[in-house]
Coordinates of C-alpha atoms in Angstrom, one line a residue:
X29 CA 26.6 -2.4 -27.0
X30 CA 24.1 -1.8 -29.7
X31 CA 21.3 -2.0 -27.0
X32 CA 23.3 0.9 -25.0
X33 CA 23.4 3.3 -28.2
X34 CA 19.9 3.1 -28.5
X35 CA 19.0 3.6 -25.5
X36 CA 21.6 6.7 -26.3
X37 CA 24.2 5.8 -23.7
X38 CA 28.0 6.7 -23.8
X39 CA 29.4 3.5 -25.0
X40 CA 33.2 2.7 -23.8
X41 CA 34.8 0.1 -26.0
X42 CA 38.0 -1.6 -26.4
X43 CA 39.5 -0.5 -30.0
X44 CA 38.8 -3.7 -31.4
X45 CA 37.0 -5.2 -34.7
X46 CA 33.9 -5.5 -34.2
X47 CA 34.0 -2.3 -32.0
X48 CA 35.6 -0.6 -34.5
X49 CA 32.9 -1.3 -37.1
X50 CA 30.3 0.5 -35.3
X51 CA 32.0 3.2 -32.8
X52 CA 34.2 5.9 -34.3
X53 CA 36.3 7.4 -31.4
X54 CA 34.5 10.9 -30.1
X55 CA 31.6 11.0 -32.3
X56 CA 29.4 8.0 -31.3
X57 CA 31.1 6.8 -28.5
X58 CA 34.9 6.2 -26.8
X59 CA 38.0 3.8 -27.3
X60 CA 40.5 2.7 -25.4
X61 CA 43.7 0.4 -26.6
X62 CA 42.7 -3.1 -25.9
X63 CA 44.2 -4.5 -22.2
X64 CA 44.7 -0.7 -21.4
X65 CA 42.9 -0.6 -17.9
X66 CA 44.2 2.8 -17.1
X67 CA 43.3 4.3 -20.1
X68 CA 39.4 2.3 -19.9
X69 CA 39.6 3.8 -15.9
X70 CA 40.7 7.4 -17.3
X71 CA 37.5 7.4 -20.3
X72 CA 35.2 6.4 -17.8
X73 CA 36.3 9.2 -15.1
X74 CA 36.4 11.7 -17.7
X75 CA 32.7 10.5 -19.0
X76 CA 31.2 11.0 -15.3
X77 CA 33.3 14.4 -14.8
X78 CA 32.0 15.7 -17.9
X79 CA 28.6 14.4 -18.7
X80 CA 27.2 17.2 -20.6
X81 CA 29.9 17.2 -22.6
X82 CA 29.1 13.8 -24.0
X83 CA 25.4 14.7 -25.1
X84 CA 26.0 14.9 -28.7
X85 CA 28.1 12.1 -28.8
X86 CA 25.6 9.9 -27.0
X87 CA 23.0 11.3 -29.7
X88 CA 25.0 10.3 -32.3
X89 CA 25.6 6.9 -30.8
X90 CA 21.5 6.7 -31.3
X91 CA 21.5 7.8 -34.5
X92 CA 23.9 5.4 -35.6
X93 CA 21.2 2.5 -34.6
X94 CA 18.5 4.2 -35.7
X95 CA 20.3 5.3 -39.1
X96 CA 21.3 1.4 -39.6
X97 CA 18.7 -1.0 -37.8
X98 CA 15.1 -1.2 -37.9

C-alpha cells in the first residue's frame, strides 16, 4: 500500500485499522466496508470510469508518503 502511494496510485482499501491510519476516504485514496465485495467491485469500476477524476487524490496519496517517510 505505501509502495502504491508513492508511486501515486489510487489505493483501494478495506476500512480497516491499519488502513485507516494512513488513507482517509476521497482525499488520499478509497474505502470500502470490510467483506463488502460489491462495494470493493463498485470503487474499482468507478476508479477506471473516472480516472481523471482521481488525479488529485492519487497526488495526495503521494504526498502523504513523501510528507511522512524519508
Amino acid at each position: 500500500m505505501l509502495e502504491a502511494m508513492s508511486a501515486g496510485a489510487l489505493v483501494l482499501g478495506s476500512a480497516t485499522p491499519p488502513v485507516t491510519e494512513m488513507i482517509e476516504h476521497g482525499k488520499n485514496g478509497l474505502l470500502y466496508d470490510f467483506f463488502d465485495v460489491k462495494g470493493l467491485a463498485n470503487s474499482a469500476v468507478e476508479a477506471l470510469d473516472r480516472h481523471e477524476r482521481y488525479a488529485q487524490v492519487r497526488e495526495a496519496a503521494r504526498r502523504t508518503i513523501v510528507d511522512r517517510y524519508d
